CSV table of C-alpha atoms in Angstrom, one decimal:
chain,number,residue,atom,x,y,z
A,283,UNK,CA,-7.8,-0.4,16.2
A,284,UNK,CA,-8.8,-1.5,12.5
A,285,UNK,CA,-10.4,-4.8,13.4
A,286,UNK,CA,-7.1,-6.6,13.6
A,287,UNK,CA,-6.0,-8.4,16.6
A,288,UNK,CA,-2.5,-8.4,17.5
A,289,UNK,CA,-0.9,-10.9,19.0
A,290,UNK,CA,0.9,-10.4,22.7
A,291,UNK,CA,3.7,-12.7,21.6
A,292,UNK,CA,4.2,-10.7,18.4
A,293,UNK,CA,4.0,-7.6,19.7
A,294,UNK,CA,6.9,-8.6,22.7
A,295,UNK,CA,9.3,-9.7,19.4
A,296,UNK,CA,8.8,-6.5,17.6
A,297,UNK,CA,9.4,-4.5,20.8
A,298,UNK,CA,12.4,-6.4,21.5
A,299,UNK,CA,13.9,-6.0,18.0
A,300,UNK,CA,12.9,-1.9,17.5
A,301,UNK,CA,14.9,-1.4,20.9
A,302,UNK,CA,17.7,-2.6,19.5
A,303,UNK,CA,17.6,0.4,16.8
A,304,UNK,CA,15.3,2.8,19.1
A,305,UNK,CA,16.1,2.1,22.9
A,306,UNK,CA,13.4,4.6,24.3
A,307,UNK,CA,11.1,2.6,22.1
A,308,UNK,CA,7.3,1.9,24.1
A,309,UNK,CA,4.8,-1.0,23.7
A,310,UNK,CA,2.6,1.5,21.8
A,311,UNK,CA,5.2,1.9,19.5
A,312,UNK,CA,5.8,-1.7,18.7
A,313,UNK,CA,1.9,-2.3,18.4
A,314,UNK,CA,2.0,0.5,15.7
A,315,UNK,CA,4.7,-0.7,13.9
A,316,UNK,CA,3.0,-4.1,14.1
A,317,UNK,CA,-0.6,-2.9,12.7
A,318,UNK,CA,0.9,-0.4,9.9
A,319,UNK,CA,3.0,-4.0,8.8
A,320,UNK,CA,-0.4,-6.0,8.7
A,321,UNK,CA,-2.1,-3.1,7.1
A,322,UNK,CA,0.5,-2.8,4.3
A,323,UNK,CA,0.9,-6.2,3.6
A,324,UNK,CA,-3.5,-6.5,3.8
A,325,UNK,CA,-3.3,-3.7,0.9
A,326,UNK,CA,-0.8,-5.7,-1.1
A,327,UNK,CA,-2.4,-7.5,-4.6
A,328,UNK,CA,-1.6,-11.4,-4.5
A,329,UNK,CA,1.4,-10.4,-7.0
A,330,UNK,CA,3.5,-8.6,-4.6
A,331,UNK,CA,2.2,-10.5,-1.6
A,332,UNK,CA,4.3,-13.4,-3.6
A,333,UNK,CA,7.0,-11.1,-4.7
A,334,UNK,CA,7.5,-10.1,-1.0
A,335,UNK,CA,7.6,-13.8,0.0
A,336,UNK,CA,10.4,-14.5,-2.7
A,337,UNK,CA,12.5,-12.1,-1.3
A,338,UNK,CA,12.3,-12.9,2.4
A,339,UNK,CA,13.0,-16.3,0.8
A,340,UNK,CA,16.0,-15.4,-0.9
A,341,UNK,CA,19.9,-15.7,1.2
A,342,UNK,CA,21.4,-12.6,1.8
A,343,UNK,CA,24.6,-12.4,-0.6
A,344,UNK,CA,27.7,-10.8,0.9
C-alpha cells in the first residue's frame, strides 16, 4: 500500500456501512475505499482540510 496503515476497526465500519449500499461488497473493497479517503483528504491544503471539517460540522437541514 502507500505507507499508510489502516486500521482493522476502521476498515470493519466502512465494510459494514458500503454493504448497506453495495451488499456483494469485499474487505478489499472497504480497504480501498478507506485508503483513496486518507489519500484525498492527505492531498487536501489546510484550507479545505477546515472547509471539509465545517461541513461535517454543520446539522443537516430538512
Amino acid at each position: 500500500m502507500s505507507g499508510y496503515e489502516l486500521n482493522n476497526n476502521d476498515i470493519e465500519i466502512v465494510l459494514e456501512n458500503l454493504k448497506a449500499v453495495k451488499p456483494d461488497a469485499t474487505r478489499e473493497d472497504a480497504e480501498q475505499l478507506l485508503l483513496e479517503t486518507k489519500m484525498a483528504v492527505r492531498d487536501m491544503t489546510p484550507e479545505e482540510q477546515v472547509e471539509a471539517f465545517k461541513k461535517l460540522q454543520k446539522p443537516e437541514s430538512d
